[in-house]
Coordinates of C-alpha atoms in Angstrom, one line a residue:
X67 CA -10.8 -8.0 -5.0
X68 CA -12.0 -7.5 -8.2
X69 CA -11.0 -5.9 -11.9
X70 CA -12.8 -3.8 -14.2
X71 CA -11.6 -5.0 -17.5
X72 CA -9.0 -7.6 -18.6
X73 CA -8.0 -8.4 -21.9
X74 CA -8.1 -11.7 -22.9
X75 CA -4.3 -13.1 -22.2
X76 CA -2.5 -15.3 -23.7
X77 CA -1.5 -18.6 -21.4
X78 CA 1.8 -18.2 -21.8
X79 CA 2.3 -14.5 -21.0
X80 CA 0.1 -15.1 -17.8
X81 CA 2.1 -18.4 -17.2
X82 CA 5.4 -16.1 -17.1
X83 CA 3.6 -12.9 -14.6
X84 CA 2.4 -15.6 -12.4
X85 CA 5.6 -17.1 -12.0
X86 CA 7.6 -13.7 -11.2
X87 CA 5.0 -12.3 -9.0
X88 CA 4.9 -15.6 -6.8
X89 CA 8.7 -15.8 -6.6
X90 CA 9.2 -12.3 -5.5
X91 CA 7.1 -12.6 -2.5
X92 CA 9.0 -15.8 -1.7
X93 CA 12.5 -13.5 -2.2
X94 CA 10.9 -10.7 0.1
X95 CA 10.8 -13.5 3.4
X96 CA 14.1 -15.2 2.6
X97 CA 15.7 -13.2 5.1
X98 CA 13.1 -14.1 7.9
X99 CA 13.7 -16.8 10.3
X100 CA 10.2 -18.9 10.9
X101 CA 10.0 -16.8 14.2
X102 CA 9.9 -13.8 12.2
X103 CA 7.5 -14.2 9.8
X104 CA 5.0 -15.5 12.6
X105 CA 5.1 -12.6 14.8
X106 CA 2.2 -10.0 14.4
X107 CA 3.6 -6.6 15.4
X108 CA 0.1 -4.8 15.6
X109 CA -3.6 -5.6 14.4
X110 CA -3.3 -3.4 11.5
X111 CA -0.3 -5.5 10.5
X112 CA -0.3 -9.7 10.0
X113 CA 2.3 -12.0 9.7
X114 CA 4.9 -12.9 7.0
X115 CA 3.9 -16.2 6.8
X116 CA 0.3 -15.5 6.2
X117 CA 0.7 -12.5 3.5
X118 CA 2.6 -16.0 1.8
X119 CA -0.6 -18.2 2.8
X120 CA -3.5 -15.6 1.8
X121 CA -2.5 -14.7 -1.5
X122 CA -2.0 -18.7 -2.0
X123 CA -5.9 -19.4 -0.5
X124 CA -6.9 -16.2 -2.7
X125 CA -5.6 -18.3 -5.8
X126 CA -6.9 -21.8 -4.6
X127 CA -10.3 -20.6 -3.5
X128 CA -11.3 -18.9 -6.6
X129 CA -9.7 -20.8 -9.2
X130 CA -8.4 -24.1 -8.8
X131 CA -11.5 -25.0 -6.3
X132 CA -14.0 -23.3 -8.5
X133 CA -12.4 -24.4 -11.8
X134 CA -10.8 -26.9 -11.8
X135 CA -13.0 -30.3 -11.4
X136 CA -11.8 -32.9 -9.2
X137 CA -9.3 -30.5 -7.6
X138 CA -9.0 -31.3 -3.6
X139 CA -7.6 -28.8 -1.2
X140 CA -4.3 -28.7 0.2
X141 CA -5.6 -28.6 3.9
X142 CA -9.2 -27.8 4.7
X143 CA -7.9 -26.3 7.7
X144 CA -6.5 -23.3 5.6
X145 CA -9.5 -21.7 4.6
X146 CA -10.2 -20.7 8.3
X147 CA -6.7 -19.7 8.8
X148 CA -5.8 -17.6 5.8
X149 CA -9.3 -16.4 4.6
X150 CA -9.2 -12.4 4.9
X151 CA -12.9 -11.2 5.4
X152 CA -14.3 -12.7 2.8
X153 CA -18.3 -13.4 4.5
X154 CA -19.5 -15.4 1.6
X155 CA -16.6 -17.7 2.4
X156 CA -17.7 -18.3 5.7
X157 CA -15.9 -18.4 9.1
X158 CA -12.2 -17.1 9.6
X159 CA -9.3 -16.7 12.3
X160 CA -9.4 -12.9 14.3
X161 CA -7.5 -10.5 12.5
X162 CA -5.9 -9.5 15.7
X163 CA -4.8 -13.2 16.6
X164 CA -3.0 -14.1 13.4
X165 CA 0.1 -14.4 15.6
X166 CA -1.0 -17.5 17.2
X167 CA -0.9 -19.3 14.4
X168 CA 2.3 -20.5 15.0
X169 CA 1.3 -23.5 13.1
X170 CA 2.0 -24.3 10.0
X171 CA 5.7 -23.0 9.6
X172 CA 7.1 -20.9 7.4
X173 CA 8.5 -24.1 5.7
X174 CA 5.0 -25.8 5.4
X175 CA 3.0 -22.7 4.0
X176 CA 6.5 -22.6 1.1
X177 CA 5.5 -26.0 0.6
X178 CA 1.7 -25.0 0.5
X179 CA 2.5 -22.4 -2.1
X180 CA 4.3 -24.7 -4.7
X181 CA 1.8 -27.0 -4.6
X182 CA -0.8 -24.2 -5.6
X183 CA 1.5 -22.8 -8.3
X184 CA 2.0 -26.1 -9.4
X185 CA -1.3 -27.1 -10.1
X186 CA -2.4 -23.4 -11.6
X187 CA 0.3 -23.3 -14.3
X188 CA -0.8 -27.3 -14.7
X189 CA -4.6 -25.9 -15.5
X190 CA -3.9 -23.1 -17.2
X191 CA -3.9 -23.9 -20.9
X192 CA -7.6 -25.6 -20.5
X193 CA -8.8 -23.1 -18.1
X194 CA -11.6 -20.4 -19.9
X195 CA -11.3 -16.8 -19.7
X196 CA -13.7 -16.4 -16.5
X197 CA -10.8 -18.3 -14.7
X198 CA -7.6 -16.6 -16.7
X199 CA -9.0 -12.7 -15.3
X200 CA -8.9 -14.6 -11.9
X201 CA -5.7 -15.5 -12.0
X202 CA -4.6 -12.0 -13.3
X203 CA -6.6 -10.4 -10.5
X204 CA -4.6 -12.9 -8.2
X205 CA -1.2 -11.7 -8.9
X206 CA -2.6 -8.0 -8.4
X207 CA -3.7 -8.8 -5.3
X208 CA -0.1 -10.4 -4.4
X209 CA 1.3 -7.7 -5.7
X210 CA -0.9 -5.2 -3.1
X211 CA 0.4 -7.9 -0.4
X212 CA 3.7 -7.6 -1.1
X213 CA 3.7 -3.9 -0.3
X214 CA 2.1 -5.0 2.7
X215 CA 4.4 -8.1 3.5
X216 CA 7.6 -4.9 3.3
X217 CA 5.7 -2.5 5.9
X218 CA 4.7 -5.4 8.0
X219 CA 8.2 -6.8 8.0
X220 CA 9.1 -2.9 8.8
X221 CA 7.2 -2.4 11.8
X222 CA 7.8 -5.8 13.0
X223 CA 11.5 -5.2 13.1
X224 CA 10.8 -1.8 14.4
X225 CA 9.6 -3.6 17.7
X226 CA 12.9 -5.4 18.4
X227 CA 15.3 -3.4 20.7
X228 CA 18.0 -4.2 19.0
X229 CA 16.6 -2.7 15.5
X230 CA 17.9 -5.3 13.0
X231 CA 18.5 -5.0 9.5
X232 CA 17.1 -7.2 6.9
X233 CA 18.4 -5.7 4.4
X234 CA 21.8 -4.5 4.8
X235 CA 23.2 -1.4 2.6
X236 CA 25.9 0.6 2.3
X237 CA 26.1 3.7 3.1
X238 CA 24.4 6.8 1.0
X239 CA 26.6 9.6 -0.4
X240 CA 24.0 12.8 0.9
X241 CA 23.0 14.5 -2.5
X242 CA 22.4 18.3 -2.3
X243 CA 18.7 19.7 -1.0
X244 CA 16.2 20.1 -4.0
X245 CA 15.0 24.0 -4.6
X246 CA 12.5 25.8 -3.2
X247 CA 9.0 24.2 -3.8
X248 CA 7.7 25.0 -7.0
X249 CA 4.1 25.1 -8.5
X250 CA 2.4 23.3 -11.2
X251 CA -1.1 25.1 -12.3
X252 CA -3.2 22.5 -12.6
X253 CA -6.4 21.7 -15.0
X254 CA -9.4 23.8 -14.6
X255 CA -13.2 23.7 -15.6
X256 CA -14.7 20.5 -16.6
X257 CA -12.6 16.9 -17.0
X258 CA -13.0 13.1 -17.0
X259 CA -10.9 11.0 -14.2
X260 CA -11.1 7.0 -13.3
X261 CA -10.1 4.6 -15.7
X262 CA -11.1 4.5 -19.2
X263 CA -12.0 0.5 -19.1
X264 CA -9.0 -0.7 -21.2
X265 CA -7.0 -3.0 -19.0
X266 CA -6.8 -3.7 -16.1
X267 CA -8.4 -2.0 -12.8
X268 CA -9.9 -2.5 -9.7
X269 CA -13.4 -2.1 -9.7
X270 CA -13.3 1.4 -7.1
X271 CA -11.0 3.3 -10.0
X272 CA -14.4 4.0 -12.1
X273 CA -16.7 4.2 -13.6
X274 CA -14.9 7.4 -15.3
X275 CA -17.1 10.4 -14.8
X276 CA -16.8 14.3 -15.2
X277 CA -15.7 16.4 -12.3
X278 CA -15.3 20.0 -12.1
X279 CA -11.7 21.6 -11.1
X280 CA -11.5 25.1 -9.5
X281 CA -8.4 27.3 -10.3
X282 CA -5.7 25.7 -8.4
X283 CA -1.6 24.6 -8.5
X284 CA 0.1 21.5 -7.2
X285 CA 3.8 21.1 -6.1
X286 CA 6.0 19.9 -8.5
X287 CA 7.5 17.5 -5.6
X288 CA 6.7 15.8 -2.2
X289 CA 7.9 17.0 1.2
X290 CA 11.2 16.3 2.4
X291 CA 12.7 15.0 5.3
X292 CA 14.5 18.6 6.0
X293 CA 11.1 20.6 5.6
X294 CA 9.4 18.5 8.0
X295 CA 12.5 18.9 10.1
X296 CA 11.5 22.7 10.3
X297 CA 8.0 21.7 10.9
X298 CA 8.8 20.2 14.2
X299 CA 11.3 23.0 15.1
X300 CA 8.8 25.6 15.0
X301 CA 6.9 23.5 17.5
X302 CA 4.5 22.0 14.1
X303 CA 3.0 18.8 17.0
X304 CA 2.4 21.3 19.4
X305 CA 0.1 24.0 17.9
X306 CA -2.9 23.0 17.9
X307 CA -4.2 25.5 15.3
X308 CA -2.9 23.6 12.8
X309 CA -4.6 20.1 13.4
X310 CA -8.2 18.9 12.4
X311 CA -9.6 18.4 15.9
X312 CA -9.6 14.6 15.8
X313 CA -5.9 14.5 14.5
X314 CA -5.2 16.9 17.8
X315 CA -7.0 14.4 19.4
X316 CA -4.6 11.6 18.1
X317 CA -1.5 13.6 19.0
X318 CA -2.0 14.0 22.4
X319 CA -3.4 11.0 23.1
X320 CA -1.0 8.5 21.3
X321 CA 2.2 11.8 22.1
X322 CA 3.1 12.1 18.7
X323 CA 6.2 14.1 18.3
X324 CA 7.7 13.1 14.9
X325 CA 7.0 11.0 11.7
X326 CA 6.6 6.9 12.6
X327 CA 10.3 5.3 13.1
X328 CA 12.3 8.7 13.5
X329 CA 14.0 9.4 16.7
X330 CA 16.2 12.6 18.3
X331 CA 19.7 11.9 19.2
X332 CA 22.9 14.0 19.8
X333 CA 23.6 13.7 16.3
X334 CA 20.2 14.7 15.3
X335 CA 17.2 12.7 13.6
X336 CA 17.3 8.9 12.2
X337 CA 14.8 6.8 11.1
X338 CA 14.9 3.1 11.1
X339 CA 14.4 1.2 8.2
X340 CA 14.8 -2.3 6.5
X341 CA 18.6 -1.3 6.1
X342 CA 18.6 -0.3 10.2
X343 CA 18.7 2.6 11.6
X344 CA 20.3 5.5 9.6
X345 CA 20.3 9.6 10.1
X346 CA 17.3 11.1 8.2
X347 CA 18.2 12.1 4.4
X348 CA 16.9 16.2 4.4
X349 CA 16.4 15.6 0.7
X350 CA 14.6 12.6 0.6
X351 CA 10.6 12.4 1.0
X352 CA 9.2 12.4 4.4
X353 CA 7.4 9.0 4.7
X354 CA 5.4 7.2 7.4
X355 CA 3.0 10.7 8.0
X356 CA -0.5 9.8 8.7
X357 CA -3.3 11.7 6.9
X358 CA -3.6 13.8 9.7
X359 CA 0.0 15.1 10.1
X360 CA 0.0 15.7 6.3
X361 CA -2.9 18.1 6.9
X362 CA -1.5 20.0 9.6
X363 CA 1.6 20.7 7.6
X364 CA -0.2 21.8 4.6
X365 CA -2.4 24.2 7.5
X366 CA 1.6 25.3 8.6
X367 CA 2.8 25.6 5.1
X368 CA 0.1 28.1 4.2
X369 CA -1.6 25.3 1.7
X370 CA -3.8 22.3 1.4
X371 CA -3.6 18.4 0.6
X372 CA -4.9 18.0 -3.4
X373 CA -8.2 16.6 -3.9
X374 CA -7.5 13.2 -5.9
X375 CA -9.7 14.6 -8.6
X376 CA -7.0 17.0 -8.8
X377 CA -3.5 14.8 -8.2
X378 CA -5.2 12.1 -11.1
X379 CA -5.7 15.3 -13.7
X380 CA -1.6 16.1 -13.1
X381 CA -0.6 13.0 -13.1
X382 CA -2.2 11.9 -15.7
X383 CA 0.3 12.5 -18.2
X384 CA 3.6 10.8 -16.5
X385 CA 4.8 7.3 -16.7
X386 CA 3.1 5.6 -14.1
X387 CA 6.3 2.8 -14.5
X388 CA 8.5 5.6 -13.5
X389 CA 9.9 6.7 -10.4
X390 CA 11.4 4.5 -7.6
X391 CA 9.1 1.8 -7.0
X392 CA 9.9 -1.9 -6.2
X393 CA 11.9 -4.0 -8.6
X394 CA 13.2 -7.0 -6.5
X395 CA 14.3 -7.8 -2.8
X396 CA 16.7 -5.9 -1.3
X397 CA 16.8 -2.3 0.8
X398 CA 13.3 -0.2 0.2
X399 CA 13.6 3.7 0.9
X400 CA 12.4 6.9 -0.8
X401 CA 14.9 8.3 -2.4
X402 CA 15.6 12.0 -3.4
X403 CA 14.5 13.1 -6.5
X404 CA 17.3 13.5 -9.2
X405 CA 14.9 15.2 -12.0
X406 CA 11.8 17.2 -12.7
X407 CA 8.6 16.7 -11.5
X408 CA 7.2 12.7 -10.8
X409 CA 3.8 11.5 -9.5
X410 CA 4.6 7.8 -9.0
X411 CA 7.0 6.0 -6.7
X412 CA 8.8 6.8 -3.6
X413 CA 5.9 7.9 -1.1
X414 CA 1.8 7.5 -1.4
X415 CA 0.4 10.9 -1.7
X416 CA -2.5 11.9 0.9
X417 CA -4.9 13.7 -0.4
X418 CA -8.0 15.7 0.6
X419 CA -10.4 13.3 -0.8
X420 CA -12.6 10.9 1.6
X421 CA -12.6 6.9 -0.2
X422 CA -16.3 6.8 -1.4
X423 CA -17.7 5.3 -4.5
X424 CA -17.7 7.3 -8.1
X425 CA -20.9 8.4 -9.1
X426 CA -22.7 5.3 -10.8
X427 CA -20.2 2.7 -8.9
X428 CA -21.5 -0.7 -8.5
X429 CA -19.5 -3.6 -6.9
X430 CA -20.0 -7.3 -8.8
X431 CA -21.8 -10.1 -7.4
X432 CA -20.4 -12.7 -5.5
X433 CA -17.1 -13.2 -2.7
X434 CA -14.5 -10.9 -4.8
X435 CA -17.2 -8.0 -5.0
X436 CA -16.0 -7.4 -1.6
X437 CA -12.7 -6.0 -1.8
X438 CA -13.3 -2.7 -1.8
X439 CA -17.2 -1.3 -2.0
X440 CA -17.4 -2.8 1.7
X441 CA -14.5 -0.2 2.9
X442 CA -15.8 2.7 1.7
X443 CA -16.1 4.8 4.8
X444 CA -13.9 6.9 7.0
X445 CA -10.9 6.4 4.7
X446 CA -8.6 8.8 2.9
X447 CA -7.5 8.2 -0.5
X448 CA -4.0 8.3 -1.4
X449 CA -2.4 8.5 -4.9
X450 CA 0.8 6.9 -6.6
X451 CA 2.7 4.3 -5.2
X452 CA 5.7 3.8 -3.3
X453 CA 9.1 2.8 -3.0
X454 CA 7.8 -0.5 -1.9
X455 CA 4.6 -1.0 -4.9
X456 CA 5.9 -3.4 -7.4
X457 CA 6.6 -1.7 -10.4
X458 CA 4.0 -1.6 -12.7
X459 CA 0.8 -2.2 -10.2
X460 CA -0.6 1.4 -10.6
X461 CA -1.9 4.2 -12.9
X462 CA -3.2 7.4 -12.4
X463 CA -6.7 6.7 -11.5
X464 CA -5.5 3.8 -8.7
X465 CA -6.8 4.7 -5.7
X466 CA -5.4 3.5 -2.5
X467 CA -7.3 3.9 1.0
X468 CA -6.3 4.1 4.6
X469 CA -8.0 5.4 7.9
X470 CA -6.4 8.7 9.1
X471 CA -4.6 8.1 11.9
X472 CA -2.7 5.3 9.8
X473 CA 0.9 5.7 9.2
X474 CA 3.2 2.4 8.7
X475 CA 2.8 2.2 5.0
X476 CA 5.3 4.6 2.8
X477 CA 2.8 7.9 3.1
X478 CA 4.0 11.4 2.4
X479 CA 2.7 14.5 1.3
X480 CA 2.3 16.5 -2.1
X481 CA 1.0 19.9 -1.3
X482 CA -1.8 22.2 -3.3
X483 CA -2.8 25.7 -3.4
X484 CA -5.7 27.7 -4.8
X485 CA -5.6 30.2 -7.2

């Protein structure tokens, strides 16, 4: 992982992020028992307790080993265990067999952490620059985990038969059904999108470059549970004129019938989430759509997904702090929206747009040069956060990335037209 930019920070400022992004990922597992942050619910998803240990190796590795003289690691088994895919960092654990790592606990990689937190606030008034952007790319990268650490926890939970809930809630008071969908024309002709270099980025957001925009519109909100509702009543999974061929592929292979976690009872649809399982909201965004089932119900709905060129130009000019996104620990849902149009928060947006560098892109040297350069192919972007991105973590030229058939994290669907 890697930034663009960083202003120089002062030690005390950094000092205080550091702290509150380490203890909210320690506040997200306090409901876990040690079982269940070792259990790995897929390969696409990894344990509790190692989302806890990674972003703790991410921040031992590359700053207090390569900064800080004299420092000696916690355990030199760790950097097998809890190295991602990192090759200039040498050998690591399967992906697929983090599950197995049943040791250390939960209570040993807690104790792991401190000890790493300890000695990085300890080194941070004498540490130079080169080391301070570290540290702010480290909490970044926590911050991406900690989305991660929610949808892991999700699915995990979503395994157990008797669908428990780690985070209890009360009841929701239905709100009414927004309007029909309405249009936003969007900019035309010639424009710049990525980011402009001041603050912070990761390094796939530029360089910022020109693009040209054909007459289009974009919807002034996502999908909602209710439309995608109809979607599946008018047979939407089983029309194949609708889906790219591979997604047809996917839905008769894998027999998908409905978003991920929702299931048809007497009563109608629920959904399960980290409150349990609950009947869906109609007015709420539809999340957990893959990339594919987002373009067959733009193909049903008469539209198309936006290209990102196009969803960064609109949202461009919102608060990218806005919106429902994740504040602290405790339930994470979309929510319905109780106001005009928003581009950030609630559900990532699929868009048209294949993940592949900017013109003039170049990764940096070295082990954090390859975050993201390495991945670009056979991804989609998406745009904007969700109800489980910490608040703060993204801007309008952020791009996110996941392969099509992908749907555990919190994806939904913005819809464009041309003109």
């Amino acid at each position: 992982m890697q930034k663009r930019t960083a202003p120089t920070a002062d030690p005390v400022d950094l000092s205080a992020r550091f702290h509150a992004v380490r203890a909210l990922s320690v506040a997200l597992v306090a409901p876990l028992s040690d079982a269940d942050a070792t259990v790995q619910s897929m390969d696409d998803a990894s344990p509790a307790k190692w989302h806890l240990a990674h972003t703790t190796w991410f921040l031992e590795t590359f700053v207090l080993r390569d900064f800080v003289v004299g420092y000696a690691l916690y355990d030199d088994r760790f950097p097998f265990l809890f190295n991602s895919y990192y090759e200039a960092e040498g050998q690591r654990h399967a992906r697929g067999r983090r599950g197995m790592v049943t040791r250390p606990a939960l209570g040993e990689v807690i104790a792991y952490r401190a000890h790493v937190d300890a000695a990085v606030v300890a080194a941070l008034p004498d540490l130079p620059q080169a080391a301070h952007d570290l540290i702010t790319l480290g909490c970044h990268h926590e911050e991406q985990h900690q989305e991660l650490l929610i949808t892991d926890i999700l699915h995990l939970m979503a395994q157990n038969p008797v669908e428990p809930a780690i985070w209890p809630a009360a009841r929701k008071v239905p709100v009414a059904m927004p309007g029909p969908l309405g249009w936003i024309a969007g900019k035309a002709g010639v424009t710049e999108i990525g980011h402009d270099g001041a603050g912070f980025a990761f390094d796939c957001e530029g360089p910022r470059h020109q693009t040209l925009l054909t007459p289009h519109a974009i919807a002034d909100r996502t999908v909602t549970n209710g439309e995608w509702a109809n979607f599946i009543a008018d047979g939407g999974y089983d029309d194949a004129r609708h889906w790219l061929s591979d997604g047809w592929a996917w839905v008769r292979k894998d027999g998908i019938t409905a978003p991920l976690y929702w299931e048809r009872g007497e009563a109608g649809w629920t959904r399960f989430g980290l409150d349990g399982r609950r009947a869906i909201d109609p007015a709420a965004p539809v999340t957990h759509v893959s990339f594919y089932e987002a373009d067959a119900y733009a193909s049903w709905a008469g539209a198309r997904l936006p290209t990102e060129a196009e969803w960064e130009a609109a949202a461009a000019s919102y608060d990218p702090a806005g919106g429902n996104q994740l504040d602290r620990a405790g339930p994470v849902e979309p929510r319905p929206a109780t106001s005009g149009p928003a581009f950030f928060g609630d559900v990532w947006e699929w868009t048209g747009s294949a993940y592949r560098p900017y013109p003039g892109f170049k990764p940096v040297e070295g082990a954090v040069g390859e975050y993201n350069g390495k991945f670009m192919s056979g991804q989609c972007v998406l745009r904007g956060g969700s109800c489980a991105t910490p608040r703060g973590h993204v801007r309008a030229s952020y791009r996110n990335f996941f392969y099509p058939h992908q749907r555990w994290q919190f994806t939904g669907v913005r819809l464009a037209k041309d003109l």
